[in-house]
């Protein structure tokens, strides 16, 4: 298995970041819709929101670690 080039790593990071942006947008829109509609949210929906929020947080942490890794390798370039 070959080591990805810096360009490939950057493209992958971009793709991962765009995916995270989509998750964030969905979560924000869902929360606003629930708030504006003043809906009573059932336990399953609350659980789903918690799972989605947890996924967003984990993805953000993973992207931060990935970015720090790229910076460590290529920061002095």
Short mmCIF file of C-alpha atoms in Angstrom, two decimals:
data_model
loop_
_atom_site.label_atom_id
_atom_site.label_comp_id
_atom_site.label_asym_id
_atom_site.label_seq_id
_atom_site.Cartn_x
_atom_site.Cartn_y
_atom_site.Cartn_z
CA UNK A 1 0.00 0.00 0.00
CA UNK A 2 1.45 3.36 -1.01
CA UNK A 3 1.45 6.46 1.14
CA UNK A 4 -1.00 9.09 -0.14
CA UNK A 5 0.54 12.23 -1.59
CA UNK A 6 -0.07 15.57 0.13
CA UNK A 7 -2.55 16.45 -2.62
CA UNK A 8 -4.46 13.21 -2.09
CA UNK A 9 -4.49 13.77 1.67
CA UNK A 10 -5.81 17.30 1.20
CA UNK A 11 -8.53 16.12 -1.18
CA UNK A 12 -9.59 13.43 1.30
CA UNK A 13 -9.62 15.97 4.12
CA UNK A 14 -11.80 18.26 1.99
CA UNK A 15 -14.25 15.43 1.25
CA UNK A 16 -14.43 14.51 4.94
CA UNK A 17 -14.99 18.16 5.87
CA UNK A 18 -17.80 18.57 3.33
CA UNK A 19 -19.48 15.46 4.76
CA UNK A 20 -19.23 16.94 8.26
CA UNK A 21 -20.73 20.21 7.01
CA UNK A 22 -23.71 18.25 5.68
CA UNK A 23 -24.23 16.54 9.03
CA UNK A 24 -24.00 19.88 10.84
CA UNK A 25 -26.47 21.51 8.45
CA UNK A 26 -28.94 18.65 8.92
CA UNK A 27 -28.66 18.74 12.69
CA UNK A 28 -29.09 22.52 12.81
CA UNK A 29 -32.07 22.46 10.44
CA UNK A 30 -33.72 19.65 12.41
CA UNK A 31 -33.32 21.51 15.69
CA UNK A 32 -34.70 24.74 14.23
CA UNK A 33 -37.67 22.94 12.66
CA UNK A 34 -38.51 21.23 15.94
CA UNK A 35 -38.21 24.49 17.85
CA UNK A 36 -40.29 26.54 15.41
CA UNK A 37 -43.00 23.92 15.18
CA UNK A 38 -43.07 23.61 18.97
CA UNK A 39 -43.34 19.87 18.55
CA UNK A 40 -43.34 17.38 21.35
CA UNK A 41 -40.44 15.13 20.52
CA UNK A 42 -40.80 11.44 21.29
CA UNK A 43 -38.08 9.43 22.99
CA UNK A 44 -36.92 7.79 19.74
CA UNK A 45 -36.47 11.15 18.03
CA UNK A 46 -34.57 12.53 21.02
CA UNK A 47 -32.34 9.46 20.90
CA UNK A 48 -31.80 9.99 17.17
CA UNK A 49 -30.84 13.62 17.72
CA UNK A 50 -28.40 12.60 20.46
CA UNK A 51 -26.85 9.96 18.19
CA UNK A 52 -26.52 12.45 15.33
CA UNK A 53 -24.99 15.09 17.63
CA UNK A 54 -22.54 12.51 18.96
CA UNK A 55 -21.59 11.51 15.43
CA UNK A 56 -20.96 15.15 14.49
CA UNK A 57 -18.75 15.66 17.55
CA UNK A 58 -16.73 12.50 16.85
CA UNK A 59 -16.28 13.46 13.19
CA UNK A 60 -15.14 16.96 14.18
CA UNK A 61 -12.61 15.47 16.61
CA UNK A 62 -11.35 13.07 13.94
CA UNK A 63 -10.97 15.89 11.42
CA UNK A 64 -9.10 17.99 13.95
CA UNK A 65 -6.71 15.09 14.60
CA UNK A 66 -6.28 14.57 10.86
CA UNK A 67 -5.55 18.26 10.33
CA UNK A 68 -3.03 18.28 13.18
CA UNK A 69 -1.34 15.26 11.59
CA UNK A 70 -1.13 17.01 8.24
CA UNK A 71 0.24 20.10 9.93
CA UNK A 72 2.88 18.07 11.75
CA UNK A 73 4.04 16.45 8.52
CA UNK A 74 3.73 19.38 6.11
CA UNK A 75 3.65 22.43 8.40
CA UNK A 76 7.24 23.37 7.71
CA UNK A 77 6.90 23.10 3.94
#
